Structure formats: structure tokens, C-alpha cells
Amino acid sequence: MTQAQRAFIFDMDGTIVDNMAFHTKSWLAFFERRGHTVDADEFFRATAGRQGHEIMAHYLGGHLTKEESALLDFEKESLYRELYAPHRATVKGFDALIAAAKSRRVALAVATAAPNDNIVFTLDGLALRGHFDAVVGAADVARGKPNPDVFLLAAQRCGAAPEHSIVFEDAPLGVEAARRAGMRAVVLTTTLPAEAFAEFDNVICVARDFSELDVEQLFGLGADFAATASTI
């Protein structure tokens, strides 16, 4: 009997790379230029995983045109890349985990709310793109997380069903998006503590980094959730 295609789907920011503090710094600086004071922790919890134009609309108003939003996105993301470039690196254990997954014929995908320039900055800047069977970003879907669109498209492009796909995330909105997609989730505590994810029934494992994870063990966890999700 042929085994169903399995997939690991990775959020990028805060998961493949530990960069969310730099995103937050760039957002705070961006809003400060416009006279807005934003609480860093509250901002992360409310926005991590959302697309840039969604964040702009929420904080600056829905009156922005598509062109105005694009220019503001460019300003903010340019600031982020300037801040993070000297620190760019994968999270501990990532390279070993994806090598182990590939040896077991697990498909690999990136599913991120990041714009294309940031995907290039991270994946190409770290020579990672060639490891992935699919890369899905903000330009590929209409809605950001917690909507499941980006994860469902990534799984589809990998040829894997949701119940055979495991998402790696660092943010509650991303874990919720995985839940809505019918996918199990592994949480990395690069940005928030484990308690921030206590409400999610699709979280099968919480780890500090990828070195604590085992490929086959992960697919054996959360079987009940996967079976239930596949029937919905």
C-alpha cells in the first residue's frame, strides 16, 4: 500500500528565522513617524501572520488606496530588512530537521504572510529556497492568517492532504489558521511562551527550536485531531 504524501509547512518569520523582534521594532518606528504609539506585545499578538495591507488598514484606516498601502508596505519592510540583515540566520536545528524530512520523502513548504521582497531576502539570502517543494506568500492568497488560505494552498502544491500536513508556527493567529485548515501544528517558543497556545487543540508539540523535534515522532502525534479533521 502506497503511503499518502506527507508535508511539513513552515511559517517563515519567527519560525524559520527568529526575526519577529525586528519586525516589531520596524513597525513601532513606522507608526512613530506617523504619531502613533503602539504597545509591542499587544501589537504582535493582534497582527503576527496578517498581511501588511491588513495591518495598515486596521491602524491607519480603511481609506487607503491600494497604491498608498503598497508604498507604506515598502517603507516598513525596507526598514525591517535594514534592521535584520546583520542578524539573518535560521533557528537552531532547522537545517538538520529538513534534511531528515527530505530523507523520508516528506514534502516541504513555506507558507508566510510576508511580501515577495522579504521572502527573497530570507530564503534566497540564506540559500534555502531550493529545499522547498512550494513557497506561498502574501501575493498568492487574498487573506492572511488566521484564515487558512496560505496553508491550504501550500499543502495543495505539495500534493498533501491537510490531515497529513504539519504546520510549524510561532504565533497564535498562525496556529488558528492551521486549525481552520484541519492541520496539526508544532509551536516554536521563539516569540511567545507555551501558555499563549494553551487553547489550541491542534497543537501537538511545543519546542524551543527544531533540535528538539523528531520527524517520525511528530507524525505519530495528534492522530486523533488529524482523523477528526479529515472527516469535516
C-alpha positions in Angstrom: 0.0 0.0 0.0 1.4 3.4 -1.0 1.8 5.9 1.8 0.0 9.1 1.5 2.1 12.2 0.8 3.2 13.9 4.0 4.2 17.6 4.3 5.9 19.9 6.7 4.6 23.5 6.2 6.7 26.2 7.7 5.7 29.7 8.6 8.8 31.9 7.8 9.1 34.9 10.1 9.6 33.8 13.7 9.8 30.2 12.7 12.5 29.5 10.1 14.2 32.7 11.3 14.0 34.3 14.7 13.2 37.8 13.5 9.9 38.9 15.0 11.6 41.3 17.4 13.0 43.1 14.3 9.6 43.2 12.6 8.1 44.7 15.8 10.8 47.3 16.0 10.3 48.3 12.4 6.5 48.5 12.9 6.9 50.7 16.0 9.3 53.0 14.2 6.9 53.2 11.2 4.0 54.1 13.4 6.0 56.6 15.5 6.8 58.5 12.3 3.1 59.0 12.0 2.4 59.9 15.6 1.0 56.5 16.7 2.1 54.8 19.9 1.7 51.1 19.8 2.2 48.5 22.6 4.7 46.0 21.3 3.3 42.8 22.9 -0.3 43.7 22.1 0.7 44.5 18.5 2.4 41.2 18.0 -0.5 39.1 19.3 -3.0 41.0 17.2 -1.1 41.1 13.9 1.5 38.3 13.6 0.5 36.4 10.5 -1.6 39.1 9.0 -0.7 40.7 5.7 0.8 44.2 5.6 -2.1 45.8 3.9 -4.5 44.3 6.6 -2.3 45.8 9.4 -2.2 49.2 7.6 -5.9 49.3 7.2 -6.5 48.4 10.8 -4.2 51.0 12.3 -4.3 53.8 9.7 -7.8 53.4 8.4 -9.6 51.6 5.6 -9.4 54.8 3.4 -6.0 53.9 2.0 -5.9 53.1 -1.7 -4.1 50.0 -2.9 -1.3 52.2 -4.3 -0.9 54.1 -1.0 -0.9 50.9 1.0 1.8 49.4 -1.3 4.1 52.4 -0.7 3.6 52.2 3.0 4.3 48.5 2.9 7.5 49.1 1.0 8.7 51.7 3.6 8.0 49.5 6.5 9.6 46.3 5.0 12.6 48.2 3.8 13.2 49.4 7.4 12.8 45.8 8.7 15.3 44.4 6.2 17.8 47.1 7.2 17.4 46.2 10.9 17.5 42.4 10.5 20.1 41.9 7.7 23.1 41.7 10.1 21.4 39.0 12.2 19.9 36.8 9.5 20.2 33.1 10.4 18.0 30.0 10.7 16.6 28.8 14.0 18.8 26.1 15.7 18.2 22.6 14.3 16.3 23.8 11.2 18.8 22.5 8.6 19.0 19.1 10.3 15.2 18.7 10.5 14.6 19.5 6.9 17.4 17.1 5.8 15.8 14.4 7.9 12.4 15.1 6.5 13.6 15.0 2.9 15.3 11.7 3.5 11.9 10.4 4.5 10.2 11.9 1.4 8.3 14.4 3.4 7.3 17.4 1.2 8.5 20.8 2.4 6.7 24.1 2.0 6.9 27.7 3.2 3.6 29.4 4.0 4.0 33.0 5.0 2.2 36.4 5.2 5.4 38.1 4.0 5.6 40.0 0.8 7.8 38.7 -2.0 10.8 41.0 -1.2 11.0 39.6 2.3 10.7 36.0 1.0 13.6 36.7 -1.3 15.5 38.4 1.5 15.2 35.4 3.8 15.0 32.3 1.6 17.4 33.4 -1.1 19.6 35.3 1.3 20.1 32.1 3.3 20.1 29.8 0.2 17.1 27.9 1.4 14.6 28.1 -1.4 15.9 25.0 -3.2 14.9 22.8 -0.2 11.2 23.6 -0.6 8.6 22.0 -2.9 6.4 25.1 -2.6 6.7 28.6 -1.4 3.4 30.5 -0.8 3.4 34.2 0.2 1.1 37.1 0.7 0.9 37.7 -3.1 -0.6 34.2 -3.6 -3.6 34.5 -1.4 -6.3 37.1 -0.8 -6.5 36.7 3.0 -3.8 36.5 5.7 -3.9 34.3 8.9 -6.0 33.4 10.8 -7.7 32.4 7.5 -6.4 29.1 6.4 -5.7 30.0 2.7 -1.9 30.1 2.8 -1.6 26.7 4.4 -4.2 25.0 2.2 -2.5 26.3 -0.9 0.9 25.1 0.3 -0.5 21.6 1.0 -2.2 21.5 -2.3 1.1 22.4 -4.1 2.8 19.7 -2.2 0.2 17.1 -3.1 -0.6 16.5 0.6 -4.0 16.4 2.3 -4.5 18.6 5.4 -4.6 15.7 7.7 -1.1 14.6 6.5 0.3 18.1 6.8 2.0 19.6 9.9 2.4 23.3 10.3 5.3 24.9 12.2 4.4 28.3 13.8 5.3 30.8 16.4 2.1 32.9 16.5 -1.4 32.3 17.8 -3.0 33.6 14.5 -0.9 31.1 12.6 -1.9 28.2 14.8 -5.5 29.2 14.4 -5.0 29.3 10.6 -3.6 25.8 10.8 -6.6 24.6 12.9 -9.0 26.1 10.4 -7.1 24.2 7.6 -7.5 20.9 9.5 -3.8 20.7 10.2 -1.8 19.8 13.2 0.7 22.4 14.5 4.1 22.5 16.1 4.7 25.7 18.1 8.2 27.2 18.5 8.5 29.5 21.5 10.8 31.9 19.7 8.4 34.7 20.3 5.8 33.7 22.9 5.7 31.2 25.8 3.9 27.9 25.6 1.0 29.3 27.7 0.0 31.6 24.8 -1.1 28.5 22.9 -2.9 26.5 25.6 -6.4 27.0 24.0 -5.5 25.2 20.7 -6.5 21.6 20.3 -4.3 21.1 17.1 -1.0 21.8 18.8 0.8 18.5 19.1 4.2 19.7 20.3 5.9 22.9 21.8 9.6 23.3 21.4 12.3 25.9 21.9 13.8 25.2 18.5 14.0 22.5 15.8 16.7 20.5 17.5 14.1 19.1 20.0 12.0 17.6 17.2 11.9 14.2 15.5 10.3 13.7 12.1 8.6 10.3 12.6 7.5 11.1 16.2 5.8 14.2 15.0 3.6 12.4 12.5 2.6 10.0 15.3 1.4 12.8 17.5 -2.1 14.2 17.3 -3.5 11.4 15.3 -7.0 11.9 16.8 -7.1 15.5 15.7 -5.9 14.6 12.2 -8.6 11.8 11.9 -11.3 14.2 13.1 -10.2 17.0 10.8 -10.2 14.7 7.7 -13.9 14.0 8.2 -15.0 17.7 8.4 
